[in-house]
Amino acid sequence: MTTPTVTARGAAPTAGVPAATRPRHRRPLAQWGFVAPAVLFMLLFFGYPLVRNVVMSFQHYTPKTFFTGEAPLNGFDNWSAVFRDALFGKALWHTLVFTAGSLLGQFCAGLALAVFFTRRFPLNGVLRSLILLPWLVPMVVSGIVWRRILDQDTGVLNSFLDAIGLDGHTPWLTSPHMALLSVILVNIWVGIPFNMVILYGGLQEVPRELYEAAALDGASGWRTFRSIILPTLRPVITVVLVLGFMSTVKILDLILALTDGGPADATQTLGTLTYQNSFVRLDFGAGAVVGNVLILISAVFAVFYLRANRTEGK
């Protein structure tokens, strides 16, 4: 009785080897089955438009093309025309200033609010909810509201400044020297809630033991912030800055609602220039060129920043 039992137990693994190996062969297929819908979605809705935009930048693409289907290749004519245009240089500079100013203001204000709301006090949750409102309102609505607020003659801001004895006739949106600054300030107002929410969530992951250890060592508030909070938040800061850059560098609707790229092209950015080339001048090839420049800038920033952050982490 003992011998058959031993034989059966010893034979079981041999008989079960093919059955055990079958799932291993099927596992990659199952994994690709889960990934395939996402890959297909990316190819259809991101890959194809990107390739199509690159091809269009080398074509003479006009409204007539929609009817005839003819879009002859013209080499680098679109690229050279765009780069020779003085407006492209101004738009590129305005884009850099607008993006840098917006990111700096949004991040600093968002981080300050995130640190502030880590303290327990009455109405903490209510105030955090109210601060989210600018983020929830559509960008066009925010632009229209702020355009009324910043109006030189009937705006609420100038009326308030006049009431307290200050200059109540500031041309916030109609002066070439003030318009870009005003647009940056409005965009900072819009982006503060996003930065605050992400950074606040990151602060919740900082172990309380680190704060207690810093307090026992007699570390000041600034030293605690520099030595504990910032290093711990580094991955979160990376996400905030990269996502903020991607959304800010291509902003169109807010600028169109506030200034429409004016006055005197003072708020013209690469995003508004793409729109004007494609849908105002109907020069789709030039619009594709500016769009490709935007994509290239975003890709370069993301790669360099993520790589630098990974190197610092090591």
Tab-separated table of C-alpha atoms in Angstrom, residues 24-260:
chain	number	residue	atom	x	y	z
A	24	ARG	CA	3.302	30.976	-18.265
A	25	HIS	CA	3.018	31.002	-22.026
A	26	ARG	CA	-0.404	32.537	-21.859
A	27	ARG	CA	0.560	35.189	-19.319
A	28	PRO	CA	2.213	37.587	-21.840
A	29	LEU	CA	-0.812	37.254	-24.103
A	30	ALA	CA	-3.120	38.081	-21.217
A	31	GLN	CA	-0.972	41.067	-20.279
A	32	TRP	CA	-1.008	42.373	-23.842
A	33	GLY	CA	-4.752	41.823	-23.910
A	34	PHE	CA	-5.139	44.286	-21.047
A	35	VAL	CA	-2.650	46.761	-22.522
A	36	ALA	CA	-3.930	46.595	-26.116
A	37	PRO	CA	-7.000	48.875	-25.643
A	38	ALA	CA	-4.855	51.612	-24.084
A	39	VAL	CA	-2.220	51.273	-26.816
A	40	LEU	CA	-4.900	51.399	-29.508
A	41	PHE	CA	-6.448	54.471	-27.911
A	42	MET	CA	-3.068	56.234	-27.752
A	43	LEU	CA	-2.286	55.405	-31.379
A	44	LEU	CA	-5.664	56.589	-32.668
A	45	PHE	CA	-6.154	59.737	-30.622
A	46	PHE	CA	-2.559	60.821	-29.960
A	47	GLY	CA	-0.224	59.064	-32.371
A	48	TYR	CA	-2.182	59.689	-35.573
A	49	PRO	CA	-2.894	63.411	-34.915
A	50	LEU	CA	0.771	63.947	-34.013
A	51	VAL	CA	2.034	62.292	-37.195
A	52	ARG	CA	-0.605	64.095	-39.243
A	53	ASN	CA	0.436	67.440	-37.770
A	54	VAL	CA	4.091	66.795	-38.616
A	55	VAL	CA	3.207	65.858	-42.202
A	56	MET	CA	0.955	68.915	-42.557
A	57	SER	CA	3.848	71.218	-41.615
A	58	PHE	CA	5.579	70.138	-44.854
A	59	GLN	CA	2.506	70.618	-47.052
A	60	HIS	CA	0.758	73.506	-48.749
A	61	TYR	CA	-2.465	72.931	-46.832
A	62	THR	CA	-5.295	75.388	-47.545
A	63	PRO	CA	-9.098	75.394	-47.210
A	64	LYS	CA	-9.195	74.171	-50.816
A	65	THR	CA	-7.527	70.964	-49.640
A	66	PHE	CA	-10.671	69.987	-47.730
A	67	PHE	CA	-12.569	69.800	-51.016
A	68	THR	CA	-9.921	68.592	-53.457
A	69	GLY	CA	-7.768	66.545	-51.120
A	70	GLU	CA	-4.677	68.052	-52.756
A	71	ALA	CA	-1.953	69.152	-50.346
A	72	PRO	CA	1.340	69.201	-52.276
A	73	LEU	CA	4.579	68.959	-50.347
A	74	ASN	CA	6.506	72.223	-50.170
A	75	GLY	CA	9.555	71.114	-48.208
A	76	PHE	CA	10.637	73.507	-45.478
A	77	ASP	CA	8.783	76.520	-46.894
A	78	ASN	CA	6.335	76.621	-43.974
A	79	TRP	CA	9.125	76.305	-41.420
A	80	SER	CA	11.268	79.012	-42.963
A	81	ALA	CA	8.280	81.358	-43.296
A	82	VAL	CA	7.360	80.913	-39.645
A	83	PHE	CA	10.919	81.349	-38.364
A	84	ARG	CA	11.429	84.476	-40.481
A	85	ASP	CA	8.267	86.039	-39.077
A	86	ALA	CA	9.143	88.559	-36.347
A	87	LEU	CA	5.912	87.677	-34.563
A	88	PHE	CA	7.158	84.138	-33.957
A	89	GLY	CA	10.121	85.429	-31.938
A	90	LYS	CA	7.858	87.679	-29.859
A	91	ALA	CA	5.378	84.856	-29.294
A	92	LEU	CA	8.168	82.495	-28.214
A	93	TRP	CA	9.507	85.043	-25.711
A	94	HIS	CA	6.027	85.793	-24.355
A	95	THR	CA	5.406	82.049	-23.992
A	96	LEU	CA	8.578	81.595	-21.952
A	97	VAL	CA	7.822	84.592	-19.702
A	98	PHE	CA	4.180	83.601	-19.294
A	99	THR	CA	5.041	79.980	-18.477
A	100	ALA	CA	7.876	80.780	-16.063
A	101	GLY	CA	5.904	83.497	-14.249
A	102	SER	CA	2.796	81.354	-13.988
A	103	LEU	CA	4.636	78.270	-12.731
A	104	LEU	CA	6.597	80.247	-10.148
A	105	GLY	CA	3.542	82.077	-8.823
A	106	GLN	CA	1.277	79.022	-8.814
A	107	PHE	CA	3.827	76.791	-7.126
A	108	CYS	CA	4.869	79.266	-4.423
A	109	ALA	CA	1.297	80.245	-3.551
A	110	GLY	CA	0.078	76.636	-3.749
A	111	LEU	CA	2.884	75.380	-1.493
A	112	ALA	CA	2.307	78.164	1.033
A	113	LEU	CA	-1.404	77.339	1.195
A	114	ALA	CA	-0.700	73.600	1.410
A	115	VAL	CA	1.613	74.131	4.391
A	116	PHE	CA	-0.901	76.507	5.976
A	117	PHE	CA	-3.769	74.010	5.715
A	118	THR	CA	-1.768	71.220	7.373
A	119	ARG	CA	-2.550	72.979	10.652
A	120	ARG	CA	-5.805	72.175	12.380
A	121	PHE	CA	-8.170	75.120	12.856
A	122	PRO	CA	-11.919	75.746	12.528
A	123	LEU	CA	-13.352	75.847	8.993
A	124	ASN	CA	-10.191	74.301	7.554
A	125	GLY	CA	-12.119	72.029	5.209
A	126	VAL	CA	-14.574	74.756	4.183
A	127	LEU	CA	-11.797	77.161	3.212
A	128	ARG	CA	-9.973	74.464	1.244
A	129	SER	CA	-13.169	73.729	-0.645
A	130	LEU	CA	-13.685	77.406	-1.486
A	131	ILE	CA	-10.129	77.734	-2.807
A	132	LEU	CA	-10.906	74.978	-5.307
A	133	LEU	CA	-13.509	77.129	-7.076
A	134	PRO	CA	-11.106	78.818	-9.549
A	135	TRP	CA	-9.946	75.369	-10.647
A	136	LEU	CA	-13.506	74.124	-11.196
A	137	VAL	CA	-14.700	77.106	-13.232
A	138	PRO	CA	-14.148	76.755	-17.009
A	139	MET	CA	-11.156	78.730	-18.266
A	140	VAL	CA	-13.227	80.822	-20.678
A	141	VAL	CA	-15.625	81.822	-17.890
A	142	SER	CA	-12.688	82.820	-15.684
A	143	GLY	CA	-11.251	84.889	-18.525
A	144	ILE	CA	-14.510	86.726	-19.176
A	145	VAL	CA	-15.062	87.459	-15.473
A	146	TRP	CA	-11.526	88.765	-15.023
A	147	ARG	CA	-11.827	90.849	-18.178
A	148	ARG	CA	-14.742	92.657	-16.561
A	149	ILE	CA	-12.859	92.975	-13.262
A	150	LEU	CA	-9.752	94.432	-14.954
A	151	ASP	CA	-11.609	96.780	-17.298
A	152	GLN	CA	-9.970	100.192	-17.191
A	153	ASP	CA	-13.183	102.243	-17.027
A	154	THR	CA	-15.807	100.042	-15.369
A	155	GLY	CA	-13.745	97.318	-13.721
A	156	VAL	CA	-14.200	96.444	-10.057
A	157	LEU	CA	-10.465	96.550	-9.366
A	158	ASN	CA	-9.969	100.099	-10.628
A	159	SER	CA	-13.110	101.217	-8.818
A	160	PHE	CA	-11.749	99.769	-5.579
A	161	LEU	CA	-8.349	101.403	-6.102
A	162	ASP	CA	-10.057	104.730	-6.806
A	163	ALA	CA	-12.146	104.377	-3.637
A	164	ILE	CA	-9.082	103.946	-1.420
A	165	GLY	CA	-7.277	106.883	-3.017
A	166	LEU	CA	-4.956	105.019	-5.404
A	167	ASP	CA	-4.688	105.176	-9.189
A	168	GLY	CA	-8.045	103.901	-10.412
A	169	HIS	CA	-7.323	104.193	-14.129
A	170	THR	CA	-4.689	101.501	-14.631
A	171	PRO	CA	-4.927	99.953	-18.141
A	172	TRP	CA	-4.528	96.364	-16.985
A	173	LEU	CA	-5.444	94.748	-20.308
A	174	THR	CA	-5.120	97.617	-22.779
A	175	SER	CA	-1.511	98.642	-22.167
A	176	PRO	CA	1.254	96.690	-23.958
A	177	HIS	CA	3.352	97.036	-20.807
A	178	MET	CA	0.681	95.750	-18.399
A	179	ALA	CA	-1.271	93.187	-20.414
A	180	LEU	CA	1.156	90.254	-20.173
A	181	LEU	CA	1.608	90.774	-16.423
A	182	SER	CA	-2.165	90.882	-15.951
A	183	VAL	CA	-2.648	87.658	-17.908
A	184	ILE	CA	0.061	85.962	-15.827
A	185	LEU	CA	-1.610	87.051	-12.575
A	186	VAL	CA	-4.978	85.724	-13.733
A	187	ASN	CA	-3.409	82.410	-14.732
A	188	ILE	CA	-1.727	82.185	-11.331
A	189	TRP	CA	-5.133	82.636	-9.719
A	190	VAL	CA	-6.515	79.822	-11.866
A	191	GLY	CA	-3.652	77.397	-11.164
A	192	ILE	CA	-3.174	77.852	-7.410
A	193	PRO	CA	-5.850	75.276	-6.415
A	194	PHE	CA	-4.253	72.499	-8.517
A	195	ASN	CA	-0.848	73.093	-6.937
A	196	MET	CA	-2.329	73.323	-3.458
A	197	VAL	CA	-4.297	70.067	-3.738
A	198	ILE	CA	-1.389	67.998	-5.063
A	199	LEU	CA	1.143	69.444	-2.620
A	200	TYR	CA	-1.287	69.143	0.297
A	201	GLY	CA	-1.723	65.465	-0.505
A	202	GLY	CA	2.055	65.066	-0.570
A	203	LEU	CA	2.404	66.765	2.817
A	204	GLN	CA	0.021	64.240	4.347
A	205	GLU	CA	2.576	61.532	3.558
A	206	VAL	CA	5.370	63.214	5.527
A	207	PRO	CA	5.852	61.138	8.719
A	208	ARG	CA	4.990	63.024	11.897
A	209	GLU	CA	8.069	61.516	13.521
A	210	LEU	CA	10.255	63.731	11.325
A	211	TYR	CA	8.547	66.869	12.606
A	212	GLU	CA	8.902	65.672	16.177
A	213	ALA	CA	12.584	64.874	15.685
A	214	ALA	CA	13.191	68.312	14.166
A	215	ALA	CA	11.413	69.970	17.095
A	216	LEU	CA	13.536	68.024	19.588
A	217	ASP	CA	16.688	69.097	17.764
A	218	GLY	CA	15.582	72.710	17.990
A	219	ALA	CA	15.249	73.176	14.204
A	220	SER	CA	13.586	76.403	13.096
A	221	GLY	CA	10.542	76.460	10.848
A	222	TRP	CA	12.646	77.350	7.817
A	223	ARG	CA	15.176	74.594	8.576
A	224	THR	CA	12.361	72.064	8.947
A	225	PHE	CA	10.881	73.199	5.658
A	226	ARG	CA	14.221	73.050	3.826
A	227	SER	CA	15.532	69.811	5.332
A	228	ILE	CA	12.364	67.750	5.755
A	229	ILE	CA	9.438	69.043	3.712
A	230	LEU	CA	11.178	69.867	0.423
A	231	PRO	CA	13.218	66.611	0.142
A	232	THR	CA	10.163	64.527	1.008
A	233	LEU	CA	8.008	66.392	-1.506
A	234	ARG	CA	10.520	66.128	-4.363
A	235	PRO	CA	8.569	63.466	-6.348
A	236	VAL	CA	5.331	65.411	-5.869
A	237	ILE	CA	7.013	68.666	-6.893
A	238	THR	CA	8.230	66.959	-10.062
A	239	VAL	CA	4.692	65.932	-10.964
A	240	VAL	CA	3.287	69.390	-10.185
A	241	LEU	CA	5.891	71.256	-12.243
A	242	VAL	CA	5.780	68.912	-15.230
A	243	LEU	CA	1.980	68.867	-15.410
A	244	GLY	CA	1.853	72.605	-14.767
A	245	PHE	CA	4.319	73.262	-17.571
A	246	MET	CA	2.395	71.053	-20.009
A	247	SER	CA	-0.876	72.831	-19.303
A	248	THR	CA	0.561	76.362	-19.139
A	249	VAL	CA	2.815	76.442	-22.201
A	250	LYS	CA	-0.124	75.776	-24.534
A	251	ILE	CA	-2.823	77.916	-22.889
A	252	LEU	CA	-5.117	79.480	-25.460
A	253	ASP	CA	-8.655	80.010	-24.162
A	254	LEU	CA	-7.706	82.207	-21.199
A	255	ILE	CA	-5.604	84.561	-23.328
A	256	LEU	CA	-8.255	84.749	-26.048
A	257	ALA	CA	-10.909	85.615	-23.472
A	258	LEU	CA	-8.751	88.272	-21.804
A	259	THR	CA	-6.848	90.029	-24.599
A	260	ASP	CA	-7.153	87.984	-27.814
